[in-house]
């Protein structure tokens, strides 16, 4: 809070101006407010830039203000910054005046060149949406009426890693504007990738900031999952330009109105631009099932919550709730975008919650579960919509985890997967198997459990799709995603052909680091080779991690490094992860999670956490 003491009483209805000339802020490194970030350029020189993150309370660290979402205002500001070596400022609005600025020599250690950049007046907006950066980034222009540029480290732009974002951003923005018949009114919609960013992305009005992994796409390194995630996240942040920026929740307890709507709108945007990605099918596993799972825990919370939590309930349950309401009210009443469908069931079984429109699970009686299981094992199983096939698998395993259904029923129903060829049922099934693996990893029946999975995966999607990932067109994106899941499962659960191929690819790359391993299964290759290998493989991968400047490649290596079977190696890795000169602060939590996820790492991670 802020306390203001006046020298005399204030008159009601009169406007006063408050000056805070002696305010001094801090350019910290804690990823909030305006903070410093570092990266090494192509020449290996360390570059220091300024980035901002105002949500939720970063603005008050930057300048005196009423830092609450309901207090909206226009903002005029001038930024004084270095202008040598290619440095310049970018903010919510375009610059209107850029002038040389001279600092008295006694006030500065060096005598570098400086500019003062004055930006145009912002629209009426909340403080948490303000953004300002000072960097030497290059940009990829996009063809857009909104004036879109994709900013990033110079080497990534030179490497054409901003091209994909430049392609989809204007189309996603136009899709949302057309869908709601409300134009995007700001003079620009810039997107910027930064190396140090606490959030995944931030919807600042006119200057959206992202982690590099969620905006930049390298055709030779990034995976199909990266491509889908980038499209989805851009759609989400652009959805905020209407839901959150134009219309804002009064307080953080209703943040679901921002995040739930943006999470819902991102699917409308992606479906309008890349329908071949099948976003509404992926909604089932990326949001509906995530929300149902989160809502089952005792620490779940209502959508409107006094603490204003940024959680999967806020995002995924919010989106699922909106999708359910839309399905109840119909397209004209709600958005006019989606068609309400009906389903006529056969005489043999009853199927509820068509296409997963409702935010709930269904526990059928044992007789009906049996009939549904028989239908799924029948050659005509695709008469059941793919969304429902995925939801049936998710529901029955969730119900078994809660003790409402015997696990044997779930495992029996899932044997139909040997004939399944769609992505979202496979992703659902393998997610369920991951939970079972956590429970059975050290049990006497783990061998039988692994054989069960391999008997479903290997003769179907692993054999059908193989390792040939040369078709990189958008039309093959879903196929490549299934291929990645097949190889991940086959290698994880011990298929020797998969292990041999992974080790061979790793050795080829180890002998010649210019060798390209497909991003679709690169992480699996790293993990398998390090798990099957020894210290030499681990040390080589760690060396490549330190040398790499690509965030997505580094992410694959960080996961692969967690797969070692040696406790002392994992302890050393955990020590490395605590050193911000080796692992970025934003990646520490993920690195710890990667290790804790492994059968050989979970006890090591627990002991490390208890001792530190």
Coordinates of C-alpha atoms in Angstrom, one line a residue:
X1 CA 0.0 0.0 0.0
X2 CA 1.0 3.6 -0.2
X3 CA 0.4 6.4 2.3
X4 CA 0.2 10.0 1.0
X5 CA 0.4 12.9 3.5
X6 CA -0.8 16.3 2.3
X7 CA 0.2 19.7 3.8
X8 CA -3.4 20.9 3.6
X9 CA -6.9 19.2 3.2
X10 CA -7.8 18.2 -0.3
X11 CA -11.1 19.4 -1.9
X12 CA -13.5 16.8 -3.1
X13 CA -13.9 16.8 -6.9
X14 CA -10.7 18.7 -7.6
X15 CA -7.8 17.2 -9.6
X16 CA -4.3 17.1 -8.0
X17 CA -1.0 16.2 -9.6
X18 CA 1.5 14.3 -7.5
X19 CA 5.3 14.5 -8.2
X20 CA 7.8 11.9 -6.9
X21 CA 11.1 13.5 -8.1
X22 CA 13.3 11.7 -5.6
X23 CA 12.2 8.1 -6.3
X24 CA 15.0 5.7 -7.0
X25 CA 14.2 2.3 -8.4
X26 CA 16.4 -0.8 -8.6
X27 CA 17.6 -2.6 -11.7
X28 CA 17.7 -6.0 -10.1
X29 CA 18.1 -9.5 -11.5
X30 CA 15.0 -11.1 -9.9
X31 CA 12.9 -11.2 -13.1
X32 CA 10.4 -8.6 -11.8
X33 CA 9.9 -4.9 -12.4
X34 CA 12.6 -3.6 -14.8
X35 CA 15.5 -6.0 -14.5
X36 CA 18.8 -6.9 -16.1
X37 CA 19.3 -9.9 -18.3
X38 CA 22.5 -11.2 -19.9
X39 CA 23.4 -13.2 -22.9
X40 CA 26.5 -14.0 -24.9
X41 CA 26.6 -12.8 -28.5
X42 CA 28.1 -14.6 -31.5
X43 CA 31.5 -13.4 -30.6
X44 CA 31.2 -14.7 -27.0
X45 CA 30.9 -11.2 -25.6
X46 CA 28.6 -10.8 -22.6
X47 CA 25.7 -8.4 -23.4
X48 CA 23.6 -6.8 -20.7
X49 CA 20.0 -5.7 -21.6
X50 CA 17.0 -4.4 -19.7
X51 CA 13.7 -6.3 -19.6
X52 CA 10.5 -5.7 -17.7
X53 CA 7.8 -7.8 -16.1
X54 CA 5.1 -5.8 -14.2
X55 CA 2.5 -8.5 -13.5
X56 CA 1.4 -8.7 -10.8
X57 CA 3.1 -6.1 -8.6
X58 CA 6.3 -5.2 -10.6
X59 CA 5.2 -1.7 -11.6
X60 CA 5.4 -0.4 -8.0
X61 CA 9.1 -1.4 -8.0
X62 CA 9.6 0.7 -11.1
X63 CA 7.9 3.9 -10.3
X64 CA 5.4 5.2 -7.7
X65 CA 1.9 4.3 -8.8
X66 CA -1.4 2.8 -7.7
X67 CA -0.4 -0.7 -8.8
X68 CA -3.8 -2.4 -9.0
X69 CA -5.6 -3.7 -12.1
X70 CA -8.7 -1.6 -11.6
X71 CA -6.7 1.7 -11.6
X72 CA -6.3 2.4 -15.2
X73 CA -4.6 5.4 -16.8
X74 CA -2.7 6.7 -19.8
X75 CA 1.1 6.7 -19.5
X76 CA 3.6 9.1 -21.0
X77 CA 7.2 8.3 -20.4
X78 CA 10.7 9.1 -21.6
X79 CA 13.5 6.5 -21.2
X80 CA 17.2 7.5 -21.0
X81 CA 19.4 4.7 -22.2
X82 CA 22.6 3.7 -24.0
X83 CA 22.6 4.1 -27.8
X84 CA 26.0 2.8 -28.7
X85 CA 26.6 -0.8 -29.9
X86 CA 23.2 -1.0 -31.4
X87 CA 21.2 -0.4 -28.1
X88 CA 17.7 1.0 -28.5
X89 CA 14.4 1.1 -26.5
X90 CA 11.1 -0.6 -27.2
X91 CA 7.9 -0.1 -25.2
X92 CA 4.1 -0.5 -25.5
X93 CA 3.7 2.4 -27.9
X94 CA 5.9 3.6 -30.8
X95 CA 8.7 6.1 -30.1
X96 CA 7.8 9.7 -31.2
X97 CA 11.0 11.5 -30.3
X98 CA 14.6 10.1 -30.1
X99 CA 17.3 12.6 -29.1
X100 CA 20.9 12.4 -28.0
X101 CA 21.3 12.7 -24.3
X102 CA 24.5 13.9 -22.6
X103 CA 25.3 12.7 -19.1
X104 CA 27.8 14.7 -17.1
X105 CA 31.1 12.8 -16.9
X106 CA 31.1 12.8 -13.1
X107 CA 27.8 11.0 -13.0
X108 CA 29.0 8.0 -15.2
X109 CA 32.0 5.8 -15.0
X110 CA 32.2 5.6 -18.8
X111 CA 31.3 8.2 -21.5
X112 CA 29.2 6.0 -23.8
X113 CA 26.6 7.5 -26.0
X114 CA 23.1 7.9 -24.6
X115 CA 19.6 8.7 -26.1
X116 CA 16.4 9.9 -24.6
X117 CA 13.5 8.1 -26.2
X118 CA 10.0 9.5 -25.7
X119 CA 7.1 7.2 -26.4
X120 CA 3.6 8.0 -27.6
X121 CA 0.9 8.2 -25.0
X122 CA -0.5 4.8 -24.1
X123 CA -4.2 3.8 -24.2
X124 CA -6.0 3.7 -20.9
X125 CA -4.5 0.6 -19.3
X126 CA -3.5 -1.1 -16.1
X127 CA 0.0 -0.8 -14.7
X128 CA 0.7 -4.5 -14.9
X129 CA 0.6 -4.3 -18.7
X130 CA 3.3 -1.7 -19.1
X131 CA 6.5 -2.9 -20.8
X132 CA 9.9 -1.4 -21.7
X133 CA 13.1 -2.9 -22.9
X134 CA 16.6 -1.8 -23.9
X135 CA 18.5 -4.2 -26.0
X136 CA 20.6 -4.6 -29.1
X137 CA 18.1 -7.2 -30.6
X138 CA 17.4 -7.5 -34.2
X139 CA 13.9 -8.1 -35.6
X140 CA 12.0 -10.1 -38.1
X141 CA 9.2 -8.0 -39.7
X142 CA 5.8 -9.4 -40.4
X143 CA 3.2 -8.4 -42.9
X144 CA 0.5 -6.9 -40.7
X145 CA -1.8 -3.9 -40.5
X146 CA -0.9 -3.8 -36.8
X147 CA 2.8 -3.3 -37.5
X148 CA 4.3 -6.5 -36.0
X149 CA 8.0 -7.1 -35.4
X150 CA 9.5 -10.3 -33.9
X151 CA 12.5 -9.1 -31.7
X152 CA 15.2 -11.5 -30.4
X153 CA 18.9 -12.0 -29.9
X154 CA 20.7 -11.0 -33.2
X155 CA 22.1 -14.5 -33.9
X156 CA 18.6 -16.0 -33.6
X157 CA 17.1 -13.5 -36.1
X158 CA 20.0 -14.1 -38.5
X159 CA 19.3 -17.8 -38.2
X160 CA 15.6 -17.1 -39.3
X161 CA 14.2 -18.3 -35.9
X162 CA 11.7 -15.5 -35.9
X163 CA 10.2 -16.3 -39.3
X164 CA 7.5 -18.7 -38.1
X165 CA 6.3 -16.3 -35.4
X166 CA 6.3 -13.5 -38.1
X167 CA 4.1 -15.8 -40.2
X168 CA 1.5 -16.8 -37.7
X169 CA 1.2 -13.7 -35.4
X170 CA -0.6 -11.4 -37.9
X171 CA -3.0 -14.2 -38.9
X172 CA -3.8 -15.1 -35.3
X173 CA -4.4 -11.5 -34.4
X174 CA -6.7 -11.0 -37.4
X175 CA -8.6 -14.2 -36.6
X176 CA -9.4 -13.0 -33.1
X177 CA -10.4 -9.5 -34.3
X178 CA -12.7 -11.0 -37.0
X179 CA -14.2 -13.5 -34.6
X180 CA -15.3 -10.9 -32.1
X181 CA -15.8 -8.1 -34.6
X182 CA -13.6 -5.8 -32.5
X183 CA -10.5 -4.5 -34.3
X184 CA -7.1 -4.4 -32.7
X185 CA -6.7 -0.7 -32.1
X186 CA -3.0 -0.2 -31.0
X187 CA -0.6 1.0 -33.7
X188 CA 1.7 -2.0 -33.2
X189 CA 1.8 -5.6 -31.9
X190 CA 5.4 -6.4 -31.2
X191 CA 6.5 -9.8 -30.0
X192 CA 9.9 -10.2 -28.2
X193 CA 11.8 -13.3 -27.1
X194 CA 14.1 -12.9 -24.1
X195 CA 16.5 -15.3 -22.4
X196 CA 15.6 -14.6 -18.8
X197 CA 11.9 -14.5 -18.2
X198 CA 10.0 -15.7 -15.1
X199 CA 6.7 -16.3 -16.8
X200 CA 6.2 -18.3 -20.0
X201 CA 5.0 -15.2 -21.8
X202 CA 3.4 -11.8 -20.8
X203 CA 0.6 -10.1 -22.8
X204 CA 1.8 -6.5 -22.4
X205 CA -0.3 -4.3 -24.6
X206 CA 1.6 -3.7 -27.8
X207 CA 4.8 -5.5 -26.7
X208 CA 4.3 -9.1 -25.7
X209 CA 7.3 -10.8 -24.1
X210 CA 8.1 -14.5 -24.3
X211 CA 10.7 -17.0 -23.2
X212 CA 12.8 -17.9 -26.2
X213 CA 11.4 -21.4 -26.3
X214 CA 7.9 -20.1 -26.8
X215 CA 8.5 -17.7 -29.7
X216 CA 11.6 -18.8 -31.7
X217 CA 11.5 -21.7 -34.1
X218 CA 14.6 -23.2 -35.6
X219 CA 13.8 -25.6 -38.5
X220 CA 16.8 -27.7 -37.7
X221 CA 16.5 -27.9 -33.9
X222 CA 12.9 -27.1 -32.8
X223 CA 10.4 -29.9 -32.5
X224 CA 6.9 -30.3 -33.8
X225 CA 5.8 -29.8 -30.2
X226 CA 7.7 -26.6 -30.1
X227 CA 5.9 -25.4 -33.3
X228 CA 2.5 -26.2 -31.8
X229 CA 3.3 -24.6 -28.5
X230 CA 4.6 -21.5 -30.1
X231 CA 1.4 -21.1 -32.1
X232 CA -0.7 -21.8 -29.1
X233 CA 1.1 -19.4 -26.8
X234 CA 1.1 -16.6 -29.3
X235 CA -2.7 -17.2 -29.7
X236 CA -3.1 -17.1 -25.9
X237 CA -1.2 -13.8 -25.5
X238 CA -2.9 -12.2 -28.4
X239 CA -6.3 -13.3 -27.0
X240 CA -5.3 -11.2 -23.9
X241 CA -5.2 -8.1 -26.1
X242 CA -9.0 -8.2 -25.8
X243 CA -9.5 -10.3 -22.6
X244 CA -7.3 -8.7 -20.0
X245 CA -6.0 -5.7 -21.8
X246 CA -9.1 -4.1 -23.3
X247 CA -11.4 -5.5 -20.6
X248 CA -9.7 -6.2 -17.3
X249 CA -10.6 -7.9 -14.0
X250 CA -11.0 -5.4 -11.2
X251 CA -8.9 -7.5 -8.8
X252 CA -6.7 -10.6 -9.0
X253 CA -9.4 -12.8 -7.3
X254 CA -11.1 -12.8 -10.7
X255 CA -8.0 -13.4 -12.8
X256 CA -9.7 -16.4 -14.3
X257 CA -11.6 -14.0 -16.5
X258 CA -8.3 -12.9 -18.0
X259 CA -6.6 -16.3 -18.2
X260 CA -9.7 -18.5 -18.8
X261 CA -10.9 -16.5 -21.7
X262 CA -7.4 -16.2 -23.2
X263 CA -6.9 -20.0 -22.8
X264 CA -10.2 -20.5 -24.6
X265 CA -9.6 -17.9 -27.3
X266 CA -6.2 -19.4 -28.2
X267 CA -8.0 -22.5 -29.6
X268 CA -10.3 -20.3 -31.8
X269 CA -7.2 -18.5 -33.1
X270 CA -5.1 -21.6 -33.8
X271 CA -8.1 -23.3 -35.4
X272 CA -8.6 -20.3 -37.7
X273 CA -4.9 -20.2 -38.8
X274 CA -3.7 -23.8 -38.5
X275 CA -6.7 -26.1 -38.5
X276 CA -4.4 -29.0 -39.4
X277 CA -3.0 -28.8 -35.9
X278 CA -6.4 -30.1 -34.7
X279 CA -6.4 -27.7 -31.7
X280 CA -9.9 -28.5 -30.4
X281 CA -8.9 -32.1 -30.2
X282 CA -5.8 -31.2 -28.3
X283 CA -7.9 -29.1 -26.0
X284 CA -9.1 -32.3 -24.4
X285 CA -5.6 -33.3 -23.2
X286 CA -4.0 -29.9 -22.8
X287 CA -6.8 -28.2 -20.8
X288 CA -9.9 -30.4 -20.0
X289 CA -8.0 -33.4 -18.6
X290 CA -5.4 -31.2 -16.9
X291 CA -8.2 -29.2 -15.1
X292 CA -10.1 -32.4 -14.1
X293 CA -6.9 -33.8 -12.6
X294 CA -6.1 -30.6 -10.8
X295 CA -9.6 -30.2 -9.5
X296 CA -9.4 -33.6 -7.9
X297 CA -6.8 -32.5 -5.3
X298 CA -7.6 -31.2 -1.9
X299 CA -5.7 -28.0 -2.6
X300 CA -8.0 -27.1 -5.6
X301 CA -9.8 -23.8 -5.4
X302 CA -12.8 -22.0 -7.0
X303 CA -12.3 -20.0 -10.2
X304 CA -12.9 -16.9 -8.2
X305 CA -10.4 -17.0 -5.3
X306 CA -9.3 -14.3 -2.9
X307 CA -5.6 -15.1 -3.5
X308 CA -6.0 -14.8 -7.2
X309 CA -4.0 -17.9 -8.0
X310 CA -2.3 -18.4 -11.4
X311 CA -2.9 -22.1 -11.6
X312 CA -4.2 -24.8 -13.9
X313 CA -7.6 -24.2 -12.3
X314 CA -7.4 -20.6 -13.4
X315 CA -6.3 -21.3 -16.9
X316 CA -7.5 -24.8 -17.9
X317 CA -10.7 -25.0 -15.8
X318 CA -11.6 -21.5 -16.8
X319 CA -11.3 -22.4 -20.5
X320 CA -13.1 -25.7 -20.0
X321 CA -15.9 -23.9 -18.1
X322 CA -16.3 -21.3 -21.0
X323 CA -16.3 -24.1 -23.6
X324 CA -19.0 -25.9 -21.6
X325 CA -21.1 -22.7 -21.4
X326 CA -20.7 -22.1 -25.1
X327 CA -21.9 -25.6 -25.8
X328 CA -24.9 -25.1 -23.6
X329 CA -25.9 -21.7 -25.0
X330 CA -25.1 -22.2 -28.7
X331 CA -22.9 -20.4 -31.2
X332 CA -25.2 -17.4 -31.7
X333 CA -25.6 -16.6 -28.0
X334 CA -22.0 -17.2 -27.0
X335 CA -19.6 -16.6 -29.8
X336 CA -21.0 -17.9 -33.0
X337 CA -17.8 -19.7 -33.7
X338 CA -18.4 -23.3 -32.8
X339 CA -21.2 -25.6 -33.9
X340 CA -23.2 -27.4 -31.2
X341 CA -23.2 -31.0 -32.1
X342 CA -25.4 -33.9 -31.1
X343 CA -24.7 -37.6 -31.0
X344 CA -27.1 -40.5 -31.5
X345 CA -25.7 -43.4 -29.6
X346 CA -26.1 -47.0 -30.8
X347 CA -28.4 -49.4 -29.0
X348 CA -25.5 -51.2 -27.4
X349 CA -23.9 -48.4 -25.4
X350 CA -24.5 -45.0 -24.0
X351 CA -21.9 -42.2 -24.6
X352 CA -22.1 -39.0 -22.6
X353 CA -20.3 -35.7 -22.7
X354 CA -20.0 -35.6 -26.5
X355 CA -16.6 -34.3 -27.6
X356 CA -15.8 -33.4 -24.0
X357 CA -17.8 -30.2 -24.0
X358 CA -18.9 -30.6 -20.4
X359 CA -16.5 -30.0 -17.5
X360 CA -17.1 -33.2 -15.7
X361 CA -16.1 -36.9 -15.6
X362 CA -18.5 -39.8 -16.2
X363 CA -18.4 -43.0 -14.2
X364 CA -20.6 -45.5 -16.1
X365 CA -21.8 -48.6 -14.3
X366 CA -19.7 -51.7 -14.8
X367 CA -21.9 -53.1 -17.5
X368 CA -21.7 -49.9 -19.6
X369 CA -17.9 -49.7 -19.1
X370 CA -17.8 -53.2 -20.5
X371 CA -19.9 -52.3 -23.5
X372 CA -17.8 -49.2 -24.2
X373 CA -14.6 -51.3 -23.9
X374 CA -16.0 -53.8 -26.5
X375 CA -16.9 -51.0 -28.8
X376 CA -13.4 -49.5 -28.7
X377 CA -12.0 -52.9 -29.5
X378 CA -14.3 -53.3 -32.5
X379 CA -13.1 -52.3 -36.0
X380 CA -15.8 -49.6 -36.0
X381 CA -14.4 -47.9 -32.9
X382 CA -13.9 -44.6 -34.8
X383 CA -17.7 -44.1 -34.7
X384 CA -16.8 -42.8 -31.2
X385 CA -15.4 -39.2 -31.7
X386 CA -11.7 -39.0 -31.1
X387 CA -12.3 -36.5 -28.3
X388 CA -14.4 -39.0 -26.5
X389 CA -12.0 -41.8 -27.1
X390 CA -9.3 -39.7 -25.3
X391 CA -11.8 -38.7 -22.6
X392 CA -12.9 -42.3 -22.0
X393 CA -9.3 -43.3 -21.4
X394 CA -8.6 -40.3 -19.2
X395 CA -11.8 -40.8 -17.2
X396 CA -11.4 -44.5 -16.5
X397 CA -7.7 -44.1 -15.3
X398 CA -8.6 -41.1 -13.2
X399 CA -11.5 -43.0 -11.6
X400 CA -9.1 -45.9 -11.0
X401 CA -6.6 -43.6 -9.3
X402 CA -9.4 -42.4 -7.0
X403 CA -10.4 -46.0 -6.1
X404 CA -13.8 -45.8 -7.8
X405 CA -12.9 -48.4 -10.5
X406 CA -10.5 -51.3 -10.4
X407 CA -7.4 -50.6 -12.4
X408 CA -7.8 -53.9 -14.3
X409 CA -10.9 -52.4 -16.0
X410 CA -8.9 -49.4 -17.2
X411 CA -6.0 -51.5 -18.4
X412 CA -8.4 -53.8 -20.3
X413 CA -10.2 -50.9 -22.0
X414 CA -6.9 -49.4 -23.0
X415 CA -5.8 -52.5 -25.0
X416 CA -7.8 -51.0 -27.9
X417 CA -4.9 -48.6 -28.3
X418 CA -3.1 -51.1 -30.4
X419 CA -5.4 -50.0 -33.2
X420 CA -5.5 -46.3 -32.4
X421 CA -3.7 -43.9 -34.7
X422 CA -4.8 -40.5 -33.4
X423 CA -2.7 -38.2 -31.3
X424 CA -4.9 -37.2 -28.4
X425 CA -5.9 -40.7 -27.3
X426 CA -2.3 -41.8 -27.4
X427 CA -1.1 -38.8 -25.4
X428 CA -3.9 -39.4 -22.9
X429 CA -3.0 -43.1 -22.5
X430 CA 0.8 -42.4 -22.2
X431 CA 0.2 -39.7 -19.6
X432 CA -1.9 -42.2 -17.6
X433 CA 1.0 -44.7 -17.9
X434 CA 3.4 -42.1 -16.6
X435 CA 1.5 -42.0 -13.3
X436 CA 1.4 -45.8 -13.2
X437 CA 5.2 -45.8 -13.7
X438 CA 5.7 -43.6 -10.7
X439 CA 3.7 -46.0 -8.6
X440 CA 5.2 -49.2 -10.0
X441 CA 8.8 -48.2 -10.8
X442 CA 10.4 -50.3 -8.1
X443 CA 7.7 -53.0 -7.7
X444 CA 8.1 -56.7 -8.7
X445 CA 5.5 -56.3 -11.5
X446 CA 7.3 -53.4 -13.3
X447 CA 8.5 -55.8 -15.9
X448 CA 4.9 -56.9 -16.7
X449 CA 3.8 -53.3 -16.7
X450 CA 6.5 -52.4 -19.2
X451 CA 5.6 -55.3 -21.5
X452 CA 1.9 -54.3 -21.4
X453 CA 2.8 -50.8 -22.8
X454 CA 5.3 -52.1 -25.3
X455 CA 2.8 -54.7 -26.6
X456 CA 0.5 -51.8 -27.4
X457 CA 3.0 -49.2 -28.7
X458 CA 5.6 -51.2 -30.7
X459 CA 3.4 -53.1 -33.1
X460 CA 1.2 -50.0 -33.8
X461 CA 2.5 -46.5 -33.8
X462 CA 6.2 -47.3 -33.3
X463 CA 6.2 -49.8 -36.2
X464 CA 3.9 -47.7 -38.4
X465 CA 5.7 -44.4 -38.0
X466 CA 9.3 -45.4 -37.4
X467 CA 12.2 -42.9 -37.2
X468 CA 11.9 -41.2 -40.6
X469 CA 11.0 -37.6 -39.7
X470 CA 11.9 -36.0 -43.0
X471 CA 8.4 -34.6 -43.8
X472 CA 8.5 -31.4 -41.9
X473 CA 5.4 -29.7 -43.5
X474 CA 2.7 -28.4 -41.3
X475 CA 0.4 -31.2 -42.6
X476 CA 2.7 -33.7 -40.9
X477 CA 2.8 -32.0 -37.5
X478 CA 0.3 -34.3 -35.7
X479 CA 2.0 -37.4 -37.3
X480 CA 5.4 -36.2 -36.0
X481 CA 3.9 -35.6 -32.6
X482 CA 2.6 -39.2 -32.5
X483 CA 6.0 -40.4 -33.7
X484 CA 7.7 -38.6 -30.8
X485 CA 5.3 -40.2 -28.3
X486 CA 5.9 -43.6 -29.8
X487 CA 9.7 -43.4 -29.6
X488 CA 9.6 -41.9 -26.1
X489 CA 7.4 -44.8 -24.9
X490 CA 9.4 -47.5 -26.7
X491 CA 12.7 -46.3 -25.4
X492 CA 11.5 -45.6 -21.9
X493 CA 10.0 -49.0 -21.4
X494 CA 12.9 -50.9 -22.9
X495 CA 12.3 -51.8 -26.5
X496 CA 15.8 -52.8 -27.7
X497 CA 15.4 -51.6 -31.3
X498 CA 14.5 -48.1 -30.0
X499 CA 17.4 -48.1 -27.5
X500 CA 19.8 -49.2 -30.3
X501 CA 18.6 -46.5 -32.6
X502 CA 18.8 -43.8 -30.0
X503 CA 22.3 -44.8 -28.9
X504 CA 23.5 -44.9 -32.5
X505 CA 22.1 -41.4 -33.2
X506 CA 23.8 -40.0 -30.1
X507 CA 27.1 -41.6 -31.0
X508 CA 26.8 -40.1 -34.5
X509 CA 26.2 -36.7 -33.0
X510 CA 29.0 -37.2 -30.5
X511 CA 31.4 -37.9 -33.3
X512 CA 30.2 -34.9 -35.3
X513 CA 28.2 -32.3 -33.5
X514 CA 27.0 -30.9 -36.9
X515 CA 24.9 -34.0 -37.2
X516 CA 21.2 -33.1 -36.9
X517 CA 19.0 -35.3 -34.6
X518 CA 15.3 -34.7 -35.4
X519 CA 13.8 -32.4 -32.8
X520 CA 10.8 -34.7 -32.7
X521 CA 12.7 -37.3 -30.7
X522 CA 16.0 -35.5 -29.8
X523 CA 15.1 -35.4 -26.1
X524 CA 14.4 -39.1 -26.1
X525 CA 17.7 -39.8 -27.8
X526 CA 19.6 -37.8 -25.2
X527 CA 17.8 -39.4 -22.3
X528 CA 18.2 -43.0 -23.6
X529 CA 21.9 -42.6 -24.5
X530 CA 22.8 -41.1 -21.1
X531 CA 20.7 -43.7 -19.3
X532 CA 22.3 -46.6 -21.2
X533 CA 25.7 -45.0 -21.2
X534 CA 28.0 -43.7 -18.5
X535 CA 30.0 -40.7 -17.4
X536 CA 31.5 -40.0 -20.8
X537 CA 28.1 -39.5 -22.4
X538 CA 26.9 -37.3 -19.5
X539 CA 30.0 -35.1 -19.6
X540 CA 29.8 -34.7 -23.3
X541 CA 26.1 -33.7 -23.2
X542 CA 26.9 -31.2 -20.3
X543 CA 29.7 -29.7 -22.4
X544 CA 27.3 -29.2 -25.3
X545 CA 24.7 -27.7 -23.0
X546 CA 27.2 -25.0 -21.9
X547 CA 28.2 -24.3 -25.5
X548 CA 24.7 -24.1 -26.9
X549 CA 23.0 -20.8 -27.3
X550 CA 19.6 -22.3 -28.4
X551 CA 17.1 -22.5 -25.5
X552 CA 15.1 -25.4 -27.0
X553 CA 18.3 -27.4 -27.7
X554 CA 19.4 -26.7 -24.1
X555 CA 16.0 -27.8 -22.8
X556 CA 16.4 -31.2 -24.5
X557 CA 19.9 -31.5 -23.1
X558 CA 18.8 -30.5 -19.6
X559 CA 16.1 -33.3 -19.6
X560 CA 18.5 -35.8 -21.1
X561 CA 21.1 -35.1 -18.4
X562 CA 18.5 -36.0 -15.7
X563 CA 18.3 -39.6 -17.0
X564 CA 21.6 -40.8 -15.5
X565 CA 21.4 -43.9 -13.3
X566 CA 24.3 -42.7 -11.1
X567 CA 23.3 -40.9 -7.9
X568 CA 26.5 -39.0 -7.6
X569 CA 26.2 -37.7 -11.2
X570 CA 22.7 -36.5 -10.4
X571 CA 23.9 -34.9 -7.2
X572 CA 26.6 -33.1 -9.2
X573 CA 23.9 -32.0 -11.7
X574 CA 21.8 -30.6 -8.9
X575 CA 24.7 -28.6 -7.6
X576 CA 25.3 -27.3 -11.2
X577 CA 21.6 -26.3 -11.4
X578 CA 21.9 -24.1 -8.3
X579 CA 24.7 -22.1 -10.1
X580 CA 23.1 -19.3 -12.2
X581 CA 26.3 -19.1 -14.3
X582 CA 25.6 -22.7 -15.5
X583 CA 21.8 -22.9 -15.4
X584 CA 19.5 -19.9 -15.8
X585 CA 17.4 -19.0 -12.8
X586 CA 14.2 -19.6 -14.8
X587 CA 15.3 -23.2 -15.5
X588 CA 16.3 -24.3 -12.0
X589 CA 12.8 -25.5 -11.1
X590 CA 12.4 -27.4 -14.3
X591 CA 15.8 -29.0 -14.0
X592 CA 15.0 -30.2 -10.5
X593 CA 11.6 -31.5 -11.7
X594 CA 13.3 -33.4 -14.5
X595 CA 15.6 -35.3 -12.1
X596 CA 12.8 -36.0 -9.6
X597 CA 10.7 -37.5 -12.5
X598 CA 13.3 -40.2 -13.1
X599 CA 13.2 -43.6 -11.3
X600 CA 16.8 -43.2 -10.5
X601 CA 16.5 -39.5 -9.6
X602 CA 13.5 -39.1 -7.4
X603 CA 15.3 -40.3 -4.2
X604 CA 18.4 -38.2 -5.1
X605 CA 16.2 -35.1 -5.7
X606 CA 14.3 -35.6 -2.4
X607 CA 17.5 -36.0 -0.4
X608 CA 19.0 -33.0 -2.0
X609 CA 15.9 -30.9 -1.2
X610 CA 15.9 -32.1 2.4
X611 CA 19.6 -31.2 2.8
X612 CA 19.5 -27.8 1.1

